[in-house]
């Protein structure tokens, strides 16, 4: 008689919150790709982590009590107004459709996407709710993706007021995991084709990268500020709400050749969050957003929701056509773009005017976009270039004055329990500018007035040390 044995494997994903960054990456082990098997190899254990940088955070948002208005539902906490719309029914894929779109990803990749998604957001309500039954939720999501049955869920809409009123749309936590899964797979093939002057939402290319690259180009063009030159600063009008999804789909399909990944990208791209969402906050705040900047005011084929990783990534794909045109058709040697703000440098203002006319004619025909004439600037460089919050002048790069004033006002009004995080955040922002000593001193003075201490380099703040208790000599036994 032959006895069959089965090896039991444990998949432990629920771990305590770490106090320091832990290694969080593993390689796929043999047997994890078996179809139809629920057994998976351990991903967390001694000596094997899943990803670096898993940190704690407590991102909370509180809103004042709102009045109930017709067409809205107020939750039991009285701090959130909820509006729900009907969701369009989507037909389930047939068996032959599933066979034509084989899912080319492993469960390990989905777990990695989960850890990417929860980074810095593990203490949020949506992340904690998903983690209550983590393994089952991940397995259910994995099965839906494998069978091409995945459909995005309900979104959350709220309004931010700094620096200006804008709609923000946040997808469900499980949907954000799918965004990271798609991003991790297809982003490298797009990044290798982007020009090095394209910044924002690209690893290593944030605001500091954009400011330093622009300053280097200015020094190169003016030969260290010894020659005159001009700059042309342009901005796209209502960028995110005017992105044409049909054009974007063709741009994605030109590089994503795997049918399953292209189908997933289309599912995310053409999902309309306005059909099923909860609105959090006061209803009056939505009226502060201009109608032409609201996603809810656009036709279904226009606009991407601000707030999702997929929207940021898709926006870079969309504007890559502009980058390629400016570099290869306009032949601009000195050009930097950060999202929808971009700058061209040249010795001749006439050449820059011709470049402006060329770009203005290209945008409507190729991207169905247009320039914002109120934000078009053509000036000599030595007057100063304001870009991504930095002001670049001869031999001097500082933080925009409006940003410094806003940081000082906010530090003066921040609650005491949040002052440490907010203060260090602003110190990190001001440190990006080379000439920021005076600005950091202003910030430090306000923090000291509120009882915090500052290090000698004026780059970090600490909590106020508790008052030392007075020391008393213990009474002798004979006294």
Tab-separated table of N, CA and C in Angstrom, residues 325-474:
chain	number	residue	atom	x	y	z
A	325	UNK	N	7.979	65.737	-28.938
A	325	UNK	CA	7.812	66.784	-29.944
A	325	UNK	C	8.731	67.970	-29.659
A	326	UNK	N	8.790	68.381	-28.400
A	326	UNK	CA	9.626	69.539	-28.053
A	326	UNK	C	11.103	69.223	-28.280
A	327	UNK	N	11.529	68.005	-27.964
A	327	UNK	CA	12.944	67.664	-28.099
A	327	UNK	C	13.348	67.397	-29.547
A	328	UNK	N	12.478	66.754	-30.339
A	328	UNK	CA	12.886	66.293	-31.670
A	328	UNK	C	12.317	67.121	-32.810
A	329	UNK	N	11.196	67.804	-32.614
A	329	UNK	CA	10.631	68.633	-33.673
A	329	UNK	C	10.942	70.111	-33.438
A	330	UNK	N	10.647	70.591	-32.234
A	330	UNK	CA	11.008	71.977	-31.910
A	330	UNK	C	12.514	72.103	-31.728
A	331	UNK	N	13.148	70.983	-31.346
A	331	UNK	CA	14.602	70.915	-31.136
A	331	UNK	C	15.063	71.869	-30.033
A	332	UNK	N	14.367	71.797	-28.927
A	332	UNK	CA	14.749	72.588	-27.758
A	332	UNK	C	15.816	71.829	-26.977
A	333	UNK	N	16.999	72.392	-26.877
A	333	UNK	CA	18.087	71.737	-26.145
A	333	UNK	C	17.874	71.841	-24.642
A	334	UNK	N	17.318	72.952	-24.203
A	334	UNK	CA	17.148	73.197	-22.773
A	334	UNK	C	15.645	73.248	-22.457
A	335	UNK	N	15.153	72.153	-21.874
A	335	UNK	CA	13.718	71.989	-21.642
A	335	UNK	C	13.532	71.112	-20.415
A	336	UNK	N	12.628	71.504	-19.513
A	336	UNK	CA	12.304	70.735	-18.314
A	336	UNK	C	10.793	70.772	-18.122
A	337	UNK	N	10.197	69.609	-17.825
A	337	UNK	CA	8.758	69.551	-17.568
A	337	UNK	C	8.503	68.881	-16.220
A	338	UNK	N	7.580	69.461	-15.438
A	338	UNK	CA	7.105	68.862	-14.190
A	338	UNK	C	5.586	68.822	-14.263
A	339	UNK	N	5.020	67.639	-14.480
A	339	UNK	CA	3.590	67.436	-14.728
A	339	UNK	C	3.177	68.311	-15.908
A	340	UNK	N	2.320	69.322	-15.689
A	340	UNK	CA	1.845	70.130	-16.817
A	340	UNK	C	2.522	71.486	-16.897
A	341	UNK	N	3.535	71.738	-16.065
A	341	UNK	CA	4.335	72.966	-16.149
A	341	UNK	C	5.647	72.648	-16.848
A	342	UNK	N	6.022	73.434	-17.846
A	342	UNK	CA	7.295	73.182	-18.526
A	342	UNK	C	7.932	74.485	-18.970
A	343	UNK	N	9.251	74.433	-19.103
A	343	UNK	CA	10.060	75.616	-19.389
A	343	UNK	C	11.014	75.314	-20.534
A	344	UNK	N	11.159	76.275	-21.442
A	344	UNK	CA	12.144	76.222	-22.522
A	344	UNK	C	13.099	77.390	-22.350
A	345	UNK	N	14.389	77.162	-22.595
A	345	UNK	CA	15.422	78.191	-22.474
A	345	UNK	C	16.081	78.415	-23.834
A	346	UNK	N	16.409	79.674	-24.113
A	346	UNK	CA	17.124	79.980	-25.363
A	346	UNK	C	17.682	81.395	-25.275
A	347	UNK	N	18.723	81.649	-26.088
A	347	UNK	CA	19.296	82.992	-26.113
A	347	UNK	C	18.366	83.997	-26.777
A	348	UNK	N	17.545	83.527	-27.751
A	348	UNK	CA	16.727	84.429	-28.549
A	348	UNK	C	15.267	84.381	-28.115
A	349	UNK	N	14.664	85.512	-27.766
A	349	UNK	CA	13.226	85.519	-27.463
A	349	UNK	C	12.383	85.249	-28.707
A	350	UNK	N	12.899	85.609	-29.899
A	350	UNK	CA	12.158	85.319	-31.125
A	350	UNK	C	12.043	83.809	-31.353
A	351	UNK	N	13.117	83.072	-31.050
A	351	UNK	CA	13.063	81.615	-31.188
A	351	UNK	C	12.041	81.029	-30.214
A	352	UNK	N	11.978	81.558	-29.006
A	352	UNK	CA	11.022	81.071	-28.027
A	352	UNK	C	9.586	81.381	-28.441
A	353	UNK	N	9.362	82.535	-29.071
A	353	UNK	CA	8.019	82.847	-29.576
A	353	UNK	C	7.603	81.875	-30.668
A	354	UNK	N	8.541	81.523	-31.545
A	354	UNK	CA	8.234	80.546	-32.589
A	354	UNK	C	7.955	79.171	-31.985
A	355	UNK	N	8.710	78.797	-30.942
A	355	UNK	CA	8.469	77.521	-30.260
A	355	UNK	C	7.092	77.517	-29.601
A	356	UNK	N	6.695	78.652	-29.032
A	356	UNK	CA	5.369	78.754	-28.412
A	356	UNK	C	4.274	78.507	-29.445
A	357	UNK	N	4.398	79.110	-30.632
A	357	UNK	CA	3.383	78.931	-31.662
A	357	UNK	C	3.337	77.485	-32.146
A	358	UNK	N	4.494	76.851	-32.242
A	358	UNK	CA	4.540	75.447	-32.682
A	358	UNK	C	3.844	74.544	-31.664
A	359	UNK	N	4.150	74.732	-30.375
A	359	UNK	CA	3.536	73.899	-29.329
A	359	UNK	C	2.041	74.167	-29.241
A	360	UNK	N	1.639	75.423	-29.394
A	360	UNK	CA	0.224	75.780	-29.321
A	360	UNK	C	-0.565	75.133	-30.452
A	361	UNK	N	0.064	74.944	-31.606
A	361	UNK	CA	-0.608	74.271	-32.722
A	361	UNK	C	-0.582	72.752	-32.563
A	362	UNK	N	0.445	72.224	-31.902
A	362	UNK	CA	0.587	70.772	-31.759
A	362	UNK	C	-0.399	70.191	-30.740
A	363	UNK	N	-0.593	70.858	-29.615
A	363	UNK	CA	-1.373	70.300	-28.511
A	363	UNK	C	-2.816	69.945	-28.891
A	364	UNK	N	-3.581	70.832	-29.559
A	364	UNK	CA	-4.975	70.455	-29.864
A	364	UNK	C	-5.078	69.301	-30.865
A	365	UNK	N	-4.178	69.243	-31.817
A	365	UNK	CA	-4.269	68.219	-32.851
A	365	UNK	C	-3.807	66.854	-32.378
A	366	UNK	N	-2.825	66.809	-31.485
A	366	UNK	CA	-2.261	65.533	-31.068
A	366	UNK	C	-2.802	65.059	-29.726
A	367	UNK	N	-3.008	65.960	-28.780
A	367	UNK	CA	-3.400	65.564	-27.427
A	367	UNK	C	-4.746	66.137	-26.991
A	368	UNK	N	-5.402	66.879	-27.861
A	368	UNK	CA	-6.682	67.493	-27.494
A	368	UNK	C	-6.530	68.335	-26.227
A	369	UNK	N	-5.416	69.067	-26.159
A	369	UNK	CA	-5.116	69.920	-25.008
A	369	UNK	C	-4.801	71.318	-25.503
A	370	UNK	N	-4.721	72.258	-24.573
A	370	UNK	CA	-4.409	73.638	-24.942
A	370	UNK	C	-3.625	74.302	-23.823
A	371	UNK	N	-2.929	75.376	-24.173
A	371	UNK	CA	-2.146	76.129	-23.203
A	371	UNK	C	-3.028	77.082	-22.414
A	372	UNK	N	-2.562	77.405	-21.224
A	372	UNK	CA	-3.233	78.402	-20.397
A	372	UNK	C	-2.574	79.751	-20.661
A	373	UNK	N	-3.218	80.640	-21.402
A	373	UNK	CA	-2.548	81.905	-21.764
A	373	UNK	C	-2.225	82.772	-20.566
A	374	UNK	N	-2.984	82.654	-19.477
A	374	UNK	CA	-2.735	83.499	-18.312
A	374	UNK	C	-1.469	83.099	-17.565
A	375	UNK	N	-0.928	81.910	-17.839
A	375	UNK	CA	0.286	81.460	-17.165
A	375	UNK	C	1.470	81.335	-18.117
A	376	UNK	N	1.383	81.967	-19.277
A	376	UNK	CA	2.497	81.983	-20.225
A	376	UNK	C	3.411	83.163	-19.905
A	377	UNK	N	4.692	82.876	-19.690
A	377	UNK	CA	5.662	83.902	-19.276
A	377	UNK	C	6.885	83.817	-20.184
A	378	UNK	N	7.319	84.956	-20.712
A	378	UNK	CA	8.554	85.063	-21.488
A	378	UNK	C	9.352	86.220	-20.914
A	379	UNK	N	10.487	85.913	-20.261
A	379	UNK	CA	11.274	86.939	-19.578
A	379	UNK	C	12.754	86.598	-19.645
A	380	UNK	N	13.609	87.594	-19.382
A	380	UNK	CA	15.037	87.298	-19.228
A	380	UNK	C	15.282	86.432	-17.998
A	381	UNK	N	16.242	85.554	-18.086
A	381	UNK	CA	16.519	84.625	-17.000
A	381	UNK	C	17.029	85.341	-15.758
A	382	UNK	N	17.815	86.429	-15.949
A	382	UNK	CA	18.414	87.069	-14.782
A	382	UNK	C	17.394	87.754	-13.877
A	383	UNK	N	16.135	87.842	-14.305
A	383	UNK	CA	15.096	88.371	-13.423
A	383	UNK	C	14.640	87.332	-12.406
A	384	UNK	N	14.987	86.085	-12.651
A	384	UNK	CA	14.588	85.013	-11.755
A	384	UNK	C	13.568	84.090	-12.403
A	385	UNK	N	13.744	82.789	-12.222
A	385	UNK	CA	12.845	81.786	-12.781
A	385	UNK	C	12.140	81.078	-11.626
A	386	UNK	N	10.821	81.184	-11.572
A	386	UNK	CA	10.006	80.543	-10.535
A	386	UNK	C	9.505	79.210	-11.092
A	387	UNK	N	9.975	78.103	-10.488
A	387	UNK	CA	9.620	76.781	-11.005
A	387	UNK	C	9.629	75.772	-9.860
A	388	UNK	N	8.593	74.948	-9.760
A	388	UNK	CA	8.398	73.896	-8.755
A	388	UNK	C	8.696	74.393	-7.337
A	389	UNK	N	8.270	75.602	-7.037
A	389	UNK	CA	8.446	76.133	-5.687
A	389	UNK	C	9.798	76.748	-5.418
A	390	UNK	N	10.707	76.753	-6.405
A	390	UNK	CA	12.030	77.347	-6.244
A	390	UNK	C	12.144	78.577	-7.132
A	391	UNK	N	12.901	79.555	-6.664
A	391	UNK	CA	13.192	80.749	-7.448
A	391	UNK	C	14.685	80.751	-7.732
A	392	UNK	N	15.038	80.637	-9.017
A	392	UNK	CA	16.441	80.547	-9.435
A	392	UNK	C	16.869	81.905	-9.971
A	393	UNK	N	17.855	82.497	-9.297
A	393	UNK	CA	18.439	83.766	-9.712
A	393	UNK	C	19.947	83.583	-9.837
A	394	UNK	N	20.653	84.583	-10.412
A	394	UNK	CA	22.109	84.429	-10.548
A	394	UNK	C	22.775	84.085	-9.225
A	395	UNK	N	23.404	82.897	-9.191
A	395	UNK	CA	24.160	82.406	-8.040
A	395	UNK	C	23.295	82.239	-6.793
A	396	UNK	N	22.007	82.021	-6.989
A	396	UNK	CA	21.113	81.984	-5.829
A	396	UNK	C	19.875	81.164	-6.171
A	397	UNK	N	19.565	80.147	-5.338
A	397	UNK	CA	18.321	79.374	-5.491
A	397	UNK	C	17.649	79.275	-4.130
A	398	UNK	N	16.451	79.841	-4.024
A	398	UNK	CA	15.737	79.896	-2.750
A	398	UNK	C	14.322	79.364	-2.921
A	399	UNK	N	13.638	79.186	-1.789
A	399	UNK	CA	12.253	78.735	-1.807
A	399	UNK	C	11.332	79.904	-2.121
A	400	UNK	N	10.283	79.626	-2.850
A	400	UNK	CA	9.312	80.654	-3.207
A	400	UNK	C	8.792	81.352	-1.949
A	401	UNK	N	8.753	82.685	-1.976
A	401	UNK	CA	8.381	83.463	-0.801
A	401	UNK	C	6.987	83.104	-0.304
A	402	UNK	N	6.071	82.860	-1.201
A	402	UNK	CA	4.714	82.514	-0.791
A	402	UNK	C	4.689	81.208	-0.007
A	403	UNK	N	5.539	80.254	-0.382
A	403	UNK	CA	5.607	78.974	0.319
A	403	UNK	C	6.168	79.150	1.722
A	404	UNK	N	7.187	79.975	1.866
A	404	UNK	CA	7.781	80.216	3.190
A	404	UNK	C	6.778	80.893	4.111
A	405	UNK	N	6.076	81.904	3.615
A	405	UNK	CA	5.082	82.598	4.446
A	405	UNK	C	3.970	81.644	4.882
A	406	UNK	N	3.538	80.771	3.964
A	406	UNK	CA	2.481	79.822	4.308
A	406	UNK	C	2.956	78.826	5.360
A	407	UNK	N	4.223	78.408	5.276
A	407	UNK	CA	4.742	77.452	6.257
A	407	UNK	C	4.818	78.072	7.646
A	408	UNK	N	5.218	79.328	7.734
A	408	UNK	CA	5.300	80.006	9.033
A	408	UNK	C	3.911	80.158	9.642
A	409	UNK	N	2.929	80.533	8.816
A	409	UNK	CA	1.561	80.682	9.332
A	409	UNK	C	1.009	79.344	9.809
A	410	UNK	N	1.278	78.284	9.074
A	410	UNK	CA	0.732	76.987	9.465
A	410	UNK	C	1.382	76.473	10.751
A	411	UNK	N	2.689	76.685	10.899
A	411	UNK	CA	3.363	76.249	12.128
A	411	UNK	C	2.776	76.974	13.332
A	412	UNK	N	2.417	78.225	13.162
A	412	UNK	CA	1.847	78.980	14.282
A	412	UNK	C	0.466	78.483	14.669
A	413	UNK	N	-0.247	77.783	13.735
A	413	UNK	CA	-1.615	77.360	13.995
A	413	UNK	C	-1.761	75.852	14.179
A	414	UNK	N	-0.706	75.095	13.969
A	414	UNK	CA	-0.795	73.635	14.044
A	414	UNK	C	-1.009	73.175	15.484
A	415	UNK	N	-1.881	72.196	15.722
A	415	UNK	CA	-2.049	71.657	17.085
A	415	UNK	C	-0.737	71.111	17.632
A	416	UNK	N	-0.587	71.155	18.949
A	416	UNK	CA	0.678	70.780	19.575
A	416	UNK	C	1.062	69.332	19.294
A	417	UNK	N	0.068	68.417	19.210
A	417	UNK	CA	0.400	67.012	19.002
A	417	UNK	C	0.847	66.718	17.583
A	418	UNK	N	0.650	67.639	16.644
A	418	UNK	CA	1.081	67.451	15.261
A	418	UNK	C	2.277	68.330	14.899
A	419	UNK	N	2.736	69.135	15.846
A	419	UNK	CA	3.744	70.146	15.521
A	419	UNK	C	5.077	69.522	15.128
A	420	UNK	N	5.476	68.413	15.750
A	420	UNK	CA	6.759	67.790	15.436
A	420	UNK	C	6.805	67.329	13.983
A	421	UNK	N	5.770	66.612	13.527
A	421	UNK	CA	5.760	66.104	12.166
A	421	UNK	C	5.678	67.232	11.135
A	422	UNK	N	4.803	68.210	11.396
A	422	UNK	CA	4.642	69.310	10.442
A	422	UNK	C	5.912	70.150	10.373
A	423	UNK	N	6.523	70.424	11.534
A	423	UNK	CA	7.742	71.230	11.547
A	423	UNK	C	8.879	70.579	10.793
A	424	UNK	N	9.120	69.294	11.031
A	424	UNK	CA	10.194	68.602	10.325
A	424	UNK	C	9.903	68.457	8.833
A	425	UNK	N	8.615	68.362	8.485
A	425	UNK	CA	8.258	68.302	7.079
A	425	UNK	C	8.627	69.600	6.367
A	426	UNK	N	8.336	70.732	6.997
A	426	UNK	CA	8.692	72.015	6.380
A	426	UNK	C	10.206	72.240	6.374
A	427	UNK	N	10.897	71.767	7.388
A	427	UNK	CA	12.365	71.863	7.359
A	427	UNK	C	12.921	71.083	6.171
A	428	UNK	N	12.370	69.900	5.918
A	428	UNK	CA	12.815	69.115	4.770
A	428	UNK	C	12.548	69.821	3.456
A	429	UNK	N	11.408	70.513	3.363
A	429	UNK	CA	11.099	71.256	2.144
A	429	UNK	C	12.047	72.426	1.948
A	430	UNK	N	12.293	73.196	3.005
A	430	UNK	CA	13.149	74.373	2.872
A	430	UNK	C	14.605	73.995	2.626
A	431	UNK	N	15.032	72.840	3.111
A	431	UNK	CA	16.425	72.419	2.924
A	431	UNK	C	16.757	72.127	1.468
A	432	UNK	N	15.735	71.910	0.636
A	432	UNK	CA	16.011	71.626	-0.769
A	432	UNK	C	16.658	72.816	-1.471
A	433	UNK	N	16.363	74.016	-1.004
A	433	UNK	CA	16.957	75.218	-1.595
A	433	UNK	C	18.323	75.478	-0.972
A	434	UNK	N	19.302	75.821	-1.793
A	434	UNK	CA	20.662	76.032	-1.300
A	434	UNK	C	20.749	77.241	-0.375
A	435	UNK	N	20.014	78.288	-0.706
A	435	UNK	CA	20.056	79.518	0.099
A	435	UNK	C	18.758	79.616	0.904
A	436	UNK	N	18.687	78.874	1.975
A	436	UNK	CA	17.453	78.829	2.767
A	436	UNK	C	17.715	79.075	4.247
A	437	UNK	N	18.911	79.529	4.607
A	437	UNK	CA	19.235	79.713	6.018
A	437	UNK	C	18.280	80.708	6.678
A	438	UNK	N	18.030	81.834	6.022
A	438	UNK	CA	17.140	82.843	6.601
A	438	UNK	C	15.721	82.296	6.743
A	439	UNK	N	15.243	81.553	5.755
A	439	UNK	CA	13.886	81.000	5.813
A	439	UNK	C	13.776	79.957	6.917
A	440	UNK	N	14.785	79.117	7.085
A	440	UNK	CA	14.746	78.124	8.149
A	440	UNK	C	14.835	78.771	9.532
A	441	UNK	N	15.524	79.908	9.601
A	441	UNK	CA	15.605	80.634	10.867
A	441	UNK	C	14.237	81.180	11.266
A	442	UNK	N	13.486	81.691	10.300
A	442	UNK	CA	12.135	82.169	10.586
A	442	UNK	C	11.268	81.039	11.124
A	443	UNK	N	11.357	79.890	10.483
A	443	UNK	CA	10.565	78.741	10.920
A	443	UNK	C	10.988	78.290	12.313
A	444	UNK	N	12.310	78.271	12.566
A	444	UNK	CA	12.814	77.828	13.867
A	444	UNK	C	12.366	78.761	14.987
A	445	UNK	N	12.310	80.053	14.728
A	445	UNK	CA	11.887	81.000	15.770
A	445	UNK	C	10.449	80.739	16.205
A	446	UNK	N	9.578	80.419	15.248
A	446	UNK	CA	8.182	80.133	15.599
A	446	UNK	C	8.095	78.842	16.405
A	447	UNK	N	8.878	77.827	16.016
A	447	UNK	CA	8.870	76.558	16.744
A	447	UNK	C	9.410	76.727	18.166
A	448	UNK	N	10.436	77.551	18.332
A	448	UNK	CA	10.969	77.791	19.672
A	448	UNK	C	9.956	78.520	20.548
A	449	UNK	N	9.216	79.450	19.951
A	449	UNK	CA	8.195	80.148	20.721
A	449	UNK	C	7.110	79.201	21.216
A	450	UNK	N	6.936	78.085	20.492
A	450	UNK	CA	5.924	77.106	20.887
A	450	UNK	C	6.507	75.984	21.743
A	451	UNK	N	7.745	76.171	22.222
A	451	UNK	CA	8.311	75.241	23.185
A	451	UNK	C	9.142	74.122	22.610
A	452	UNK	N	9.431	74.126	21.302
A	452	UNK	CA	10.254	73.072	20.708
A	452	UNK	C	11.713	73.507	20.642
A	453	UNK	N	12.600	72.534	20.574
A	453	UNK	CA	14.029	72.810	20.430
A	453	UNK	C	14.457	72.524	18.997
A	454	UNK	N	15.528	73.181	18.554
A	454	UNK	CA	16.033	73.081	17.180
A	454	UNK	C	17.499	72.686	17.236
A	455	UNK	N	17.933	71.861	16.289
A	455	UNK	CA	19.346	71.480	16.257
A	455	UNK	C	20.198	72.638	15.761
A	456	UNK	N	21.510	72.495	15.888
A	456	UNK	CA	22.414	73.590	15.563
A	456	UNK	C	22.418	73.972	14.100
A	457	UNK	N	22.138	73.026	13.191
A	457	UNK	CA	22.140	73.314	11.755
A	457	UNK	C	20.806	73.892	11.276
A	458	UNK	N	19.860	74.030	12.172
A	458	UNK	CA	18.512	74.527	11.852
A	458	UNK	C	17.898	73.683	10.740
A	459	UNK	N	17.933	72.369	10.926
A	459	UNK	CA	17.369	71.463	9.934
A	459	UNK	C	16.376	70.482	10.541
A	460	UNK	N	16.196	70.516	11.870
A	460	UNK	CA	15.321	69.549	12.515
A	460	UNK	C	14.852	70.097	13.848
A	461	UNK	N	13.622	69.734	14.214
A	461	UNK	CA	13.068	70.147	15.488
A	461	UNK	C	12.799	68.924	16.354
A	462	UNK	N	12.805	69.140	17.667
A	462	UNK	CA	12.570	68.069	18.630
A	462	UNK	C	11.488	68.518	19.600
A	463	UNK	N	10.887	67.544	20.252
A	463	UNK	CA	9.893	67.873	21.262
A	463	UNK	C	10.549	68.558	22.453
A	464	UNK	N	9.761	69.351	23.132
A	464	UNK	CA	10.272	70.052	24.302
A	464	UNK	C	10.603	69.043	25.392
A	465	UNK	N	11.796	69.155	25.975
A	465	UNK	CA	12.198	68.244	27.044
A	465	UNK	C	11.373	68.513	28.279
A	466	UNK	N	10.909	67.472	28.971
A	466	UNK	CA	10.126	67.688	30.188
A	466	UNK	C	10.967	68.371	31.252
A	467	UNK	N	10.310	69.165	32.052
A	467	UNK	CA	11.015	69.907	33.102
A	467	UNK	C	11.647	68.932	34.085
A	468	UNK	N	12.892	69.228	34.469
A	468	UNK	CA	13.591	68.358	35.415
A	468	UNK	C	13.003	68.525	36.802
A	469	UNK	N	12.763	67.412	37.426
A	469	UNK	CA	12.251	67.456	38.794
A	469	UNK	C	13.354	67.892	39.749
A	470	UNK	N	12.980	68.680	40.705
A	470	UNK	CA	13.970	69.121	41.690
A	470	UNK	C	14.473	67.925	42.496
A	471	UNK	N	15.789	67.882	42.714
A	471	UNK	CA	16.399	66.742	43.402
A	471	UNK	C	16.496	67.026	44.881
A	472	UNK	N	16.121	66.068	45.667
A	472	UNK	CA	16.185	66.227	47.123
A	472	UNK	C	17.059	65.148	47.699
A	473	UNK	N	17.874	65.558	48.703
A	473	UNK	CA	18.679	64.581	49.413
A	473	UNK	C	17.760	63.740	50.299
A	474	UNK	N	17.829	62.423	50.187
A	474	UNK	CA	16.947	61.595	51.029
A	474	UNK	C	17.242	61.833	52.502
